[in-house]
Structure formats: C-alpha cells, structure tokens
Coordinates of C-alpha atoms in Angstrom, one line a residue:
X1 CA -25.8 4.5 38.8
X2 CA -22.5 3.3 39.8
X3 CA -22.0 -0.2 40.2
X4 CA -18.8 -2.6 41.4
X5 CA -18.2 -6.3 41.4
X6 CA -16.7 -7.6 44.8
X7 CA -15.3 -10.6 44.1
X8 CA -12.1 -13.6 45.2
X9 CA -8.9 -12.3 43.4
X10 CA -7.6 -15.5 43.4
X11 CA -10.1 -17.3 41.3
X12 CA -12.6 -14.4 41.1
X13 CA -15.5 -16.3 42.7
X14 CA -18.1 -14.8 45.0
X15 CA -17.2 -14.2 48.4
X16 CA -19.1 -16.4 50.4
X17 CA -20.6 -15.0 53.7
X18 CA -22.7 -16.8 56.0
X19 CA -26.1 -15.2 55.2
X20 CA -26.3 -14.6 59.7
X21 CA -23.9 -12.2 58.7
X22 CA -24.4 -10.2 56.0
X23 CA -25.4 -6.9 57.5
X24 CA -22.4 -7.2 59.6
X25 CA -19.9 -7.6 57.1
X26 CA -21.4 -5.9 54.2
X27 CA -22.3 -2.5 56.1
X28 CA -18.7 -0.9 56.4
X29 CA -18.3 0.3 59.6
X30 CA -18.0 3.9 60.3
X31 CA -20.5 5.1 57.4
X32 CA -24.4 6.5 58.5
X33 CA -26.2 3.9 56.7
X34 CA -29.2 1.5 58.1
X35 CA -30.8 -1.6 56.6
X36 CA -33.3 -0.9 53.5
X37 CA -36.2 -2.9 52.2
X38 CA -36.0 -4.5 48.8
X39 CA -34.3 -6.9 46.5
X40 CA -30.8 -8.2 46.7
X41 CA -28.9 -10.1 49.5
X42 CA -28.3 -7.0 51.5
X43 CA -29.6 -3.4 51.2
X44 CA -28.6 -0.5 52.6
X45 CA -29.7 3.5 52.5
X46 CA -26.8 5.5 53.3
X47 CA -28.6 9.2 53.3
X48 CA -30.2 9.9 50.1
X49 CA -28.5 6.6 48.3
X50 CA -29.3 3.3 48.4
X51 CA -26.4 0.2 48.1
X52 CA -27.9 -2.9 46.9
X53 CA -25.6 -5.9 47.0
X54 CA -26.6 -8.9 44.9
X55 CA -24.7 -12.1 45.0
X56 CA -23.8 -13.1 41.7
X57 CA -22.0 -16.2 40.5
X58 CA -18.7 -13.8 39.4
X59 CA -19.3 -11.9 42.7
X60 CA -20.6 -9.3 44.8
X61 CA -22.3 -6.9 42.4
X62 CA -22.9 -3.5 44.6
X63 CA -25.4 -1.1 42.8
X64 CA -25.5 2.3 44.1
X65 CA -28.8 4.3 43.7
X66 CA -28.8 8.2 44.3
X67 CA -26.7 11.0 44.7
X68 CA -23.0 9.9 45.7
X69 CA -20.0 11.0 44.0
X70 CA -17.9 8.3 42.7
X71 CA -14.8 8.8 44.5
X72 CA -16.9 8.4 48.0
X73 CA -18.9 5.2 46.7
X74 CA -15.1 4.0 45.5
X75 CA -14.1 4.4 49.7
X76 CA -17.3 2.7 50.7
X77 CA -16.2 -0.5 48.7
X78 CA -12.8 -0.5 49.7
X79 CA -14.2 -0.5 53.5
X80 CA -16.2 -3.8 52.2
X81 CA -13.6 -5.5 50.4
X82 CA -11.6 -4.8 54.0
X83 CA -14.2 -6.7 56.2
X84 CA -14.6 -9.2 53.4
X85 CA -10.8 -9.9 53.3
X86 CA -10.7 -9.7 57.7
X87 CA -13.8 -12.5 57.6
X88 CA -13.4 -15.0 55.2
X89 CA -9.3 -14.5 55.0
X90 CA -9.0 -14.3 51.4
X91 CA -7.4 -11.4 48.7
X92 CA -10.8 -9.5 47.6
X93 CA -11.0 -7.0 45.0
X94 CA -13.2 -4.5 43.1
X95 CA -13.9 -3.9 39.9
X96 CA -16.4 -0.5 39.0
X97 CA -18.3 -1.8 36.2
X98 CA -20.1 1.5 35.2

C-alpha cells in the first residue's frame, strides 16, 4: 500500500474543505476514477485501485489500495495538492509515508 499525508506547509495542518465539496476537490481532474463506498472522508476507485482519503489532525492521509505504480499514485497527489492549493489558497504539500 502506498500512502501520503496532504497537509498546510505553512503550519502543517489539515486542509480544510467544505465537506459539499469534497469529491470535487479531492478527485483530480482528468484521472478515470468514480466515487467508492466505504470508510474515510472521500473514496475513490480509480480502475483496479482504490484512494481512500481520511482527514487526520496532521492532514490528509491518502491510502492507495491495489495495483498502481508509485510514480503514477505520486502524479495523482500532486494533481490534489494543485486543487487543494487553487481552493483554499494556501502552500500544500505531500509527504509519502510508505
């Protein structure tokens, strides 16, 4: 599993969106992926992975479940941390955590 931490650069807090818009924010635009039952704030199954996002006190944590090779699950969370920065108008970063 390969998992990130999406979270303020400036004082490393969660990046706070309004829960109305979660799946618009969170699913990066241009990838194949649809909304996904299950736990977390926001779910996704892009192909055969799932992307759980789970809002953490230290940030985003982004979990991603099935077969996607790291460097392609590294460009999916740079697209996030870009819609993240564009809506809430803050420095965001990402941290992969395993």
């Amino acid at each position: 599993m390969i998992e990130f931490l999406v979270r303020n650069r400036d004082d490393h807090g969660w990046p706070s969106v309004h829960r109305d818009r979660l799946a618009e924010v969170l699913t990066p635009a241009g990838w194949t992926c649809e909304a996904a039952p299950g736990w977390g704030h926001h779910r996704l199954r892009c192909g055969d992975t799932v992307v759980e996002f789970s809002g953490e006190p230290v940030g985003w944590q982004v979990s991603f479940e099935g077969p996607m090779p790291e460097d392609e699950a590294t460009r999916f969370v740079a697209a996030v941390v870009a819609q993240l920065e564009r809506e809430i108008g803050e420095p965001i970063e990402a941290i992969q955590i395993s």
